[in-house]
Amino acid sequence: MTEPAHLLGAADIRALAEVLGVRPTKTLGQNFVIDGNTIRRIVAAAKLDPGETVLEVGPGLGSLTLGLLDAAARVVAIEIDPLLAGKLPETVARWRPDAVGRFELVLADALKIKELPSGPFSEPTAVVANLPYNVAVPVVLHLLEHFPSLRHGLVMVQDEVADRLAAEPGSKIYGVPSVKAAWYGTMRKAGVIGTNVFWPAPRIHSGLVAFERHEPPRTTATRTEVFAVIDAAFAQRRKTLRAALSGWAGGGPAAEAALLAAGVAPSARGETLAIADFVRIAEHRPEHRPEDRPATAARRGEPDSGGEDALG
């Protein structure tokens, strides 16, 4: 029976960190995975096809990177820390010499990058990442907005964030991340990871979230317009939608009219609505009636240039 390929353990990670003089920082949300079995579990849960190009965000010292190279055709890693980025190609060359040509590193901020260098790595089909807790949701939404080639993926985030991303309408934890993620695809909780497989060990558990992408809703409203409704609805989540959307619509009566036109009860609250409901509300904003606007590609629900308002 063939022995599984070596994956970085606690001794390997600490040795790499010592060579680099690295001390994990809370600012960058650095918690390095030090358990090979956890890496195998993450890679298996991602359900990667051997021919895929995988996008990895925040590879750190490379523990997950090696596991991804064993399962996919190509891996492109986005790393914001120049020190870690400089060591990663050497780590790949040492432990996966046959995979050097299948690996590409991009030194960049994942929240700002909108395209990859042209070539075989430019259209990743999957994202698999251990995301820093403080930017997990913005990173997921940003990648889904700007990389339409991503068809599925698996991200490890703070367990509470995982629950929110996968929450269904009616849940107490259903909110902005849940609805905006649903614009892009179907999210589901795929497992929980304990604290002792990280260095340093975080104080809370991590959660795995798997997603399958679907086409955005067909609508006369843009993604930006729909997301504006979502933000307004949850900015004051205890209020009824009539009250919460008053500023968005230009007054309570206008909000009520838009809600009724969309088939939504003005007395309802945001946590009870699905993405399709928010889409219909956006279509009936009083000063932007659908019949007054041409149905451009973006307004049919295709990705637009967007902006940072997509995050949150």
mmCIF file of C-alpha atoms in Angstrom:
data_model
loop_
_atom_site.group_PDB
_atom_site.id
_atom_site.type_symbol
_atom_site.label_atom_id
_atom_site.label_comp_id
_atom_site.label_asym_id
_atom_site.label_seq_id
_atom_site.Cartn_x
_atom_site.Cartn_y
_atom_site.Cartn_z
ATOM 1 C CA MET A 1 0.000 0.000 0.000
ATOM 2 C CA THR A 2 1.389 3.409 -1.023
ATOM 3 C CA GLU A 3 2.212 5.751 1.825
ATOM 4 C CA PRO A 4 0.312 9.072 1.673
ATOM 5 C CA ALA A 5 2.405 12.051 0.593
ATOM 6 C CA HIS A 6 3.986 14.009 3.407
ATOM 7 C CA LEU A 7 1.973 16.937 4.728
ATOM 8 C CA LEU A 8 3.390 19.566 7.032
ATOM 9 C CA GLY A 9 3.010 18.825 10.730
ATOM 10 C CA ALA A 10 3.674 20.841 13.866
ATOM 11 C CA ALA A 11 7.452 20.359 13.734
ATOM 12 C CA ASP A 12 7.600 21.359 10.048
ATOM 13 C CA ILE A 13 5.498 24.478 10.568
ATOM 14 C CA ARG A 14 7.452 25.643 13.591
ATOM 15 C CA ALA A 15 10.742 25.008 11.786
ATOM 16 C CA LEU A 16 9.618 27.075 8.803
ATOM 17 C CA ALA A 17 8.420 29.851 11.077
ATOM 18 C CA GLU A 18 11.732 29.859 12.934
ATOM 19 C CA VAL A 19 13.739 30.083 9.705
ATOM 20 C CA LEU A 20 11.624 33.058 8.605
ATOM 21 C CA GLY A 21 11.494 34.645 12.031
ATOM 22 C CA VAL A 22 7.719 34.547 11.802
ATOM 23 C CA ARG A 23 5.435 35.005 14.770
ATOM 24 C CA PRO A 24 1.774 34.522 13.808
ATOM 25 C CA THR A 25 -0.072 37.823 14.022
ATOM 26 C CA LYS A 26 -3.681 38.504 14.932
ATOM 27 C CA THR A 27 -3.665 41.459 12.512
ATOM 28 C CA LEU A 28 -3.438 39.080 9.553
ATOM 29 C CA GLY A 29 -5.486 36.383 11.278
ATOM 30 C CA GLN A 30 -2.671 33.852 11.018
ATOM 31 C CA ASN A 31 -3.456 30.443 12.492
ATOM 32 C CA PHE A 32 -1.440 27.757 10.700
ATOM 33 C CA VAL A 33 -2.826 24.224 10.333
ATOM 34 C CA ILE A 34 -0.355 21.742 11.835
ATOM 35 C CA ASP A 35 -2.254 18.476 11.381
ATOM 36 C CA GLY A 36 -1.995 16.422 8.198
ATOM 37 C CA ASN A 37 -5.237 14.554 8.806
ATOM 38 C CA THR A 38 -7.106 17.862 9.010
ATOM 39 C CA ILE A 39 -5.622 18.890 5.665
ATOM 40 C CA ARG A 40 -6.754 15.605 4.119
ATOM 41 C CA ARG A 41 -10.220 16.125 5.577
ATOM 42 C CA ILE A 42 -10.470 19.627 4.083
ATOM 43 C CA VAL A 43 -9.261 18.505 0.664
ATOM 44 C CA ALA A 44 -11.658 15.539 0.645
ATOM 45 C CA ALA A 45 -14.592 17.751 1.647
ATOM 46 C CA ALA A 46 -13.780 20.129 -1.233
ATOM 47 C CA LYS A 47 -14.558 17.335 -3.744
ATOM 48 C CA LEU A 48 -12.019 18.505 -6.287
ATOM 49 C CA ASP A 49 -11.792 17.131 -9.794
ATOM 50 C CA PRO A 50 -8.238 16.085 -10.755
ATOM 51 C CA GLY A 51 -8.320 18.474 -13.715
ATOM 52 C CA GLU A 52 -9.266 21.588 -11.771
ATOM 53 C CA THR A 53 -7.391 24.804 -11.089
ATOM 54 C CA VAL A 54 -7.787 25.713 -7.421
ATOM 55 C CA LEU A 55 -7.578 29.202 -5.975
ATOM 56 C CA GLU A 56 -6.138 29.284 -2.450
ATOM 57 C CA VAL A 57 -6.275 32.452 -0.365
ATOM 58 C CA GLY A 58 -3.766 32.959 2.425
ATOM 59 C CA PRO A 59 -1.595 29.845 1.975
ATOM 60 C CA GLY A 60 0.653 30.919 4.829
ATOM 61 C CA LEU A 61 3.432 28.380 5.280
ATOM 62 C CA GLY A 62 1.922 25.953 2.772
ATOM 63 C CA SER A 63 0.254 23.182 4.760
ATOM 64 C CA LEU A 64 -2.990 23.252 2.761
ATOM 65 C CA THR A 65 -1.161 24.085 -0.475
ATOM 66 C CA LEU A 66 0.612 20.714 -0.543
ATOM 67 C CA GLY A 67 -2.661 18.855 -0.013
ATOM 68 C CA LEU A 68 -4.320 20.775 -2.829
ATOM 69 C CA LEU A 69 -1.455 20.018 -5.215
ATOM 70 C CA ASP A 70 -2.049 16.310 -4.525
ATOM 71 C CA ALA A 71 -5.712 16.590 -5.538
ATOM 72 C CA ALA A 72 -5.889 19.146 -8.352
ATOM 73 C CA ALA A 73 -4.174 19.902 -11.655
ATOM 74 C CA ARG A 74 -3.071 23.394 -10.674
ATOM 75 C CA VAL A 75 -3.021 25.640 -7.597
ATOM 76 C CA VAL A 76 -2.754 29.421 -7.643
ATOM 77 C CA ALA A 77 -2.190 30.920 -4.195
ATOM 78 C CA ILE A 78 -2.839 34.548 -3.205
ATOM 79 C CA GLU A 79 -0.697 35.662 -0.268
ATOM 80 C CA ILE A 80 -0.578 39.170 1.213
ATOM 81 C CA ASP A 81 2.496 38.655 3.429
ATOM 82 C CA PRO A 82 5.727 39.104 1.387
ATOM 83 C CA LEU A 83 7.773 37.099 3.889
ATOM 84 C CA LEU A 84 5.502 34.052 3.689
ATOM 85 C CA ALA A 85 5.078 34.422 -0.065
ATOM 86 C CA GLY A 86 8.820 34.383 -0.583
ATOM 87 C CA LYS A 87 9.234 31.019 1.154
ATOM 88 C CA LEU A 88 6.255 29.184 -0.342
ATOM 89 C CA PRO A 89 7.753 28.259 -3.764
ATOM 90 C CA GLU A 90 10.744 26.770 -1.947
ATOM 91 C CA THR A 91 8.431 24.710 0.281
ATOM 92 C CA VAL A 92 6.577 23.393 -2.775
ATOM 93 C CA ALA A 93 9.868 22.572 -4.520
ATOM 94 C CA ARG A 94 11.103 20.646 -1.483
ATOM 95 C CA TRP A 95 8.021 18.584 -0.712
ATOM 96 C CA ARG A 96 6.314 18.405 -4.153
ATOM 97 C CA PRO A 97 9.122 18.782 -6.723
ATOM 98 C CA ASP A 98 6.975 17.234 -9.465
ATOM 99 C CA ALA A 99 4.300 19.911 -8.860
ATOM 100 C CA VAL A 100 6.447 23.026 -9.244
ATOM 101 C CA GLY A 101 5.069 23.704 -12.727
ATOM 102 C CA ARG A 102 1.516 23.310 -11.457
ATOM 103 C CA PHE A 103 1.847 25.990 -8.787
ATOM 104 C CA GLU A 104 1.675 29.758 -9.083
ATOM 105 C CA LEU A 105 1.998 32.374 -6.354
ATOM 106 C CA VAL A 106 0.426 35.829 -6.517
ATOM 107 C CA LEU A 107 1.538 38.427 -3.971
ATOM 108 C CA ALA A 108 -1.610 40.454 -3.439
ATOM 109 C CA ASP A 109 -4.456 41.391 -1.134
ATOM 110 C CA ALA A 110 -7.346 39.012 -1.846
ATOM 111 C CA LEU A 111 -9.804 41.842 -1.132
ATOM 112 C CA LYS A 112 -8.343 43.928 -3.945
ATOM 113 C CA ILE A 113 -7.386 41.459 -6.649
ATOM 114 C CA LYS A 114 -9.870 41.290 -9.520
ATOM 115 C CA GLU A 115 -8.013 39.148 -12.026
ATOM 116 C CA LEU A 116 -5.121 36.720 -12.212
ATOM 117 C CA PRO A 117 -2.180 36.791 -14.627
ATOM 118 C CA SER A 118 -3.175 35.348 -18.003
ATOM 119 C CA GLY A 119 -2.377 31.700 -18.592
ATOM 120 C CA PRO A 120 -3.457 28.295 -17.309
ATOM 121 C CA PHE A 121 -4.030 29.693 -13.811
ATOM 122 C CA SER A 122 -6.210 32.634 -14.868
ATOM 123 C CA GLU A 123 -9.592 30.922 -14.588
ATOM 124 C CA PRO A 124 -9.756 28.897 -11.383
ATOM 125 C CA THR A 125 -12.781 26.635 -11.077
ATOM 126 C CA ALA A 126 -12.672 26.090 -7.314
ATOM 127 C CA VAL A 127 -11.606 28.003 -4.218
ATOM 128 C CA VAL A 128 -10.313 26.218 -1.121
ATOM 129 C CA ALA A 129 -8.962 28.357 1.695
ATOM 130 C CA ASN A 130 -8.347 28.781 5.393
ATOM 131 C CA LEU A 131 -9.561 32.361 5.686
ATOM 132 C CA PRO A 132 -8.628 34.888 8.375
ATOM 133 C CA TYR A 133 -11.616 35.336 10.664
ATOM 134 C CA ASN A 134 -11.718 39.137 10.401
ATOM 135 C CA VAL A 135 -12.134 39.267 6.607
ATOM 136 C CA ALA A 136 -13.742 35.921 5.787
ATOM 137 C CA VAL A 137 -17.128 37.140 4.542
ATOM 138 C CA PRO A 138 -15.801 40.069 2.473
ATOM 139 C CA VAL A 139 -13.208 37.783 0.853
ATOM 140 C CA VAL A 140 -15.787 35.133 -0.081
ATOM 141 C CA LEU A 141 -18.162 37.694 -1.608
ATOM 142 C CA HIS A 142 -15.351 39.535 -3.379
ATOM 143 C CA LEU A 143 -14.024 36.359 -4.998
ATOM 144 C CA LEU A 144 -17.491 35.266 -6.110
ATOM 145 C CA GLU A 145 -18.121 38.695 -7.622
ATOM 146 C CA HIS A 146 -14.877 39.024 -9.554
ATOM 147 C CA PHE A 147 -14.100 35.408 -10.492
ATOM 148 C CA PRO A 148 -17.157 34.005 -12.295
ATOM 149 C CA SER A 149 -15.125 30.933 -13.290
ATOM 150 C CA LEU A 150 -15.356 29.700 -9.675
ATOM 151 C CA ARG A 151 -18.004 26.976 -9.718
ATOM 152 C CA HIS A 152 -17.625 25.529 -6.234
ATOM 153 C CA GLY A 153 -15.428 25.628 -3.193
ATOM 154 C CA LEU A 154 -14.779 25.059 0.479
ATOM 155 C CA VAL A 155 -13.654 27.676 2.972
ATOM 156 C CA MET A 156 -12.659 27.327 6.602
ATOM 157 C CA VAL A 157 -13.831 30.263 8.690
ATOM 158 C CA GLN A 158 -14.817 31.036 12.262
ATOM 159 C CA ASP A 159 -17.551 28.564 13.208
ATOM 160 C CA GLU A 160 -20.069 31.308 13.907
ATOM 161 C CA VAL A 161 -19.381 32.825 10.475
ATOM 162 C CA ALA A 162 -19.828 29.411 8.866
ATOM 163 C CA ASP A 163 -23.255 29.126 10.479
ATOM 164 C CA ARG A 164 -24.214 32.576 9.233
ATOM 165 C CA LEU A 165 -23.117 31.915 5.664
ATOM 166 C CA ALA A 166 -25.133 28.700 5.537
ATOM 167 C CA ALA A 167 -28.179 29.981 7.472
ATOM 168 C CA GLU A 168 -31.672 29.679 5.982
ATOM 169 C CA PRO A 169 -34.447 32.316 6.127
ATOM 170 C CA GLY A 170 -36.192 32.346 9.483
ATOM 171 C CA SER A 171 -33.088 31.514 11.497
ATOM 172 C CA LYS A 172 -31.927 33.893 14.247
ATOM 173 C CA ILE A 173 -28.457 33.967 12.687
ATOM 174 C CA TYR A 174 -29.714 34.581 9.140
ATOM 175 C CA GLY A 175 -28.480 37.962 7.979
ATOM 176 C CA VAL A 176 -26.511 39.963 5.433
ATOM 177 C CA PRO A 177 -23.818 37.296 4.796
ATOM 178 C CA SER A 178 -26.478 34.604 4.343
ATOM 179 C CA VAL A 179 -28.506 36.544 1.781
ATOM 180 C CA LYS A 180 -25.617 37.978 -0.215
ATOM 181 C CA ALA A 181 -23.965 34.566 -0.437
ATOM 182 C CA ALA A 182 -27.267 33.154 -1.719
ATOM 183 C CA TRP A 183 -27.096 35.562 -4.667
ATOM 184 C CA TYR A 184 -24.088 33.610 -5.926
ATOM 185 C CA GLY A 185 -24.772 30.046 -4.872
ATOM 186 C CA THR A 186 -25.917 27.465 -2.357
ATOM 187 C CA MET A 187 -23.948 27.380 0.888
ATOM 188 C CA ARG A 188 -23.910 24.490 3.356
ATOM 189 C CA LYS A 189 -22.079 23.699 6.565
ATOM 190 C CA ALA A 190 -19.599 20.901 5.867
ATOM 191 C CA GLY A 191 -18.040 20.313 9.269
ATOM 192 C CA VAL A 192 -16.382 21.730 12.376
ATOM 193 C CA ILE A 193 -12.645 21.881 13.046
ATOM 194 C CA GLY A 194 -11.284 21.916 16.600
ATOM 195 C CA THR A 195 -8.723 24.355 17.951
ATOM 196 C CA ASN A 196 -5.799 21.985 18.627
ATOM 197 C CA VAL A 197 -4.953 21.496 14.924
ATOM 198 C CA PHE A 198 -3.760 25.107 14.623
ATOM 199 C CA TRP A 199 -0.703 27.025 15.704
ATOM 200 C CA PRO A 200 -1.324 29.179 17.554
ATOM 201 C CA ALA A 201 -4.563 27.564 18.747
ATOM 202 C CA PRO A 202 -7.520 29.935 18.333
ATOM 203 C CA ARG A 203 -9.978 30.352 21.167
ATOM 204 C CA ILE A 204 -12.940 29.234 19.065
ATOM 205 C CA HIS A 205 -13.703 26.395 16.674
ATOM 206 C CA SER A 206 -13.600 26.757 12.903
ATOM 207 C CA GLY A 207 -16.323 25.745 10.489
ATOM 208 C CA LEU A 208 -16.162 24.408 6.950
ATOM 209 C CA VAL A 209 -18.541 25.918 4.409
ATOM 210 C CA ALA A 210 -18.996 24.306 1.009
ATOM 211 C CA PHE A 211 -20.727 26.078 -1.852
ATOM 212 C CA GLU A 212 -22.014 25.333 -5.323
ATOM 213 C CA ARG A 213 -22.403 28.292 -7.642
ATOM 214 C CA HIS A 214 -25.585 28.972 -9.581
ATOM 215 C CA GLU A 215 -26.539 31.672 -12.042
ATOM 216 C CA PRO A 216 -27.585 34.967 -10.401
ATOM 217 C CA PRO A 217 -31.310 35.680 -10.297
ATOM 218 C CA ARG A 218 -32.783 36.981 -13.533
ATOM 219 C CA THR A 219 -33.873 40.486 -12.675
ATOM 220 C CA THR A 220 -34.199 44.047 -13.911
ATOM 221 C CA ALA A 221 -32.286 45.192 -10.801
ATOM 222 C CA THR A 222 -28.501 45.190 -10.566
ATOM 223 C CA ARG A 223 -26.618 43.242 -7.940
ATOM 224 C CA THR A 224 -25.675 46.561 -6.333
ATOM 225 C CA GLU A 225 -29.335 47.579 -6.096
ATOM 226 C CA VAL A 226 -30.338 44.247 -4.570
ATOM 227 C CA PHE A 227 -27.491 44.372 -2.054
ATOM 228 C CA ALA A 228 -28.574 47.898 -1.046
ATOM 229 C CA VAL A 229 -31.995 46.512 -0.090
ATOM 230 C CA ILE A 230 -30.355 43.719 1.919
ATOM 231 C CA ASP A 231 -28.131 46.167 3.799
ATOM 232 C CA ALA A 232 -31.078 48.423 4.617
ATOM 233 C CA ALA A 233 -33.294 45.547 5.737
ATOM 234 C CA PHE A 234 -30.761 44.258 8.268
ATOM 235 C CA ALA A 235 -29.365 47.589 9.450
ATOM 236 C CA GLN A 236 -32.268 47.684 11.895
ATOM 237 C CA ARG A 237 -33.281 44.040 12.007
ATOM 238 C CA ARG A 238 -35.786 44.452 14.836
ATOM 239 C CA LYS A 239 -37.870 46.830 12.748
ATOM 240 C CA THR A 240 -40.479 45.815 10.222
ATOM 241 C CA LEU A 241 -39.436 46.089 6.602
ATOM 242 C CA ARG A 242 -41.727 49.090 6.157
ATOM 243 C CA ALA A 243 -39.694 50.960 8.763
ATOM 244 C CA ALA A 244 -36.281 49.492 7.898
ATOM 245 C CA LEU A 245 -36.633 50.336 4.195
ATOM 246 C CA SER A 246 -38.051 53.798 4.751
ATOM 247 C CA GLY A 247 -34.744 55.539 4.071
ATOM 248 C CA TRP A 248 -34.032 53.350 1.060
ATOM 249 C CA ALA A 249 -37.447 54.022 -0.505
ATOM 250 C CA GLY A 250 -37.815 57.677 0.431
ATOM 251 C CA GLY A 251 -40.357 57.286 3.214
ATOM 252 C CA GLY A 252 -42.582 54.777 4.943
ATOM 253 C CA PRO A 253 -45.479 54.970 2.454
ATOM 254 C CA ALA A 254 -43.071 54.500 -0.473
ATOM 255 C CA ALA A 255 -41.464 51.517 1.265
ATOM 256 C CA GLU A 256 -44.884 49.978 1.893
ATOM 257 C CA ALA A 257 -45.874 50.468 -1.740
ATOM 258 C CA ALA A 258 -42.673 48.818 -2.947
ATOM 259 C CA LEU A 259 -43.135 45.889 -0.585
ATOM 260 C CA LEU A 260 -46.740 45.325 -1.578
ATOM 261 C CA ALA A 261 -45.810 45.511 -5.257
ATOM 262 C CA ALA A 262 -43.131 42.870 -4.594
ATOM 263 C CA GLY A 263 -45.603 40.605 -2.805
ATOM 264 C CA VAL A 264 -43.949 41.058 0.596
ATOM 265 C CA ALA A 265 -45.872 41.967 3.760
ATOM 266 C CA PRO A 266 -44.764 45.406 5.076
ATOM 267 C CA SER A 267 -44.920 43.982 8.602
ATOM 268 C CA ALA A 268 -42.388 41.236 7.788
ATOM 269 C CA ARG A 269 -38.753 41.392 8.897
ATOM 270 C CA GLY A 270 -35.638 40.851 6.848
ATOM 271 C CA GLU A 271 -34.698 37.534 8.430
ATOM 272 C CA THR A 272 -37.822 35.897 6.977
ATOM 273 C CA LEU A 273 -37.037 36.744 3.333
ATOM 274 C CA ALA A 274 -35.116 34.716 0.755
ATOM 275 C CA ILE A 275 -32.864 36.250 -1.899
ATOM 276 C CA ALA A 276 -35.714 36.148 -4.440
ATOM 277 C CA ASP A 277 -37.799 38.391 -2.166
ATOM 278 C CA PHE A 278 -35.052 40.990 -1.928
ATOM 279 C CA VAL A 279 -34.688 40.903 -5.699
ATOM 280 C CA ARG A 280 -38.370 41.675 -6.203
ATOM 281 C CA ILE A 281 -38.235 44.528 -3.689
ATOM 282 C CA ALA A 282 -35.236 46.054 -5.501
ATOM 283 C CA GLU A 283 -37.178 45.874 -8.763
ATOM 284 C CA HIS A 284 -39.968 47.982 -7.276
ATOM 285 C CA ARG A 285 -38.031 50.832 -5.721
ATOM 286 C CA PRO A 286 -40.356 53.806 -6.422
ATOM 287 C CA GLU A 287 -37.929 56.026 -8.334
ATOM 288 C CA HIS A 288 -36.581 53.105 -10.392
ATOM 289 C CA ARG A 289 -39.554 51.211 -11.745
ATOM 290 C CA PRO A 290 -38.604 48.294 -14.076
ATOM 291 C CA GLU A 291 -40.694 49.616 -16.972
ATOM 292 C CA ASP A 292 -38.723 52.879 -16.959
ATOM 293 C CA ARG A 293 -35.326 51.250 -17.500
ATOM 294 C CA PRO A 294 -33.749 49.278 -20.355
ATOM 295 C CA ALA A 295 -32.941 45.668 -19.485
ATOM 296 C CA THR A 296 -29.156 45.837 -19.799
ATOM 297 C CA ALA A 297 -26.987 42.766 -19.298
ATOM 298 C CA ALA A 298 -26.170 43.846 -15.764
ATOM 299 C CA ARG A 299 -29.827 44.410 -14.902
ATOM 300 C CA ARG A 300 -30.701 40.926 -16.054
ATOM 301 C CA GLY A 301 -28.617 39.726 -13.112
ATOM 302 C CA GLU A 302 -25.249 39.278 -14.794
ATOM 303 C CA PRO A 303 -22.176 40.432 -12.841
ATOM 304 C CA ASP A 304 -21.628 44.180 -13.023
ATOM 305 C CA SER A 305 -18.580 46.215 -12.178
ATOM 306 C CA GLY A 306 -19.884 46.241 -8.640
ATOM 307 C CA GLY A 307 -17.749 47.762 -5.982
ATOM 308 C CA GLU A 308 -17.074 47.472 -2.318
ATOM 309 C CA ASP A 309 -20.777 47.790 -1.576
ATOM 310 C CA ALA A 310 -20.964 44.107 -2.413
ATOM 311 C CA LEU A 311 -19.120 43.293 0.773
ATOM 312 C CA GLY A 312 -20.547 42.841 4.218
#
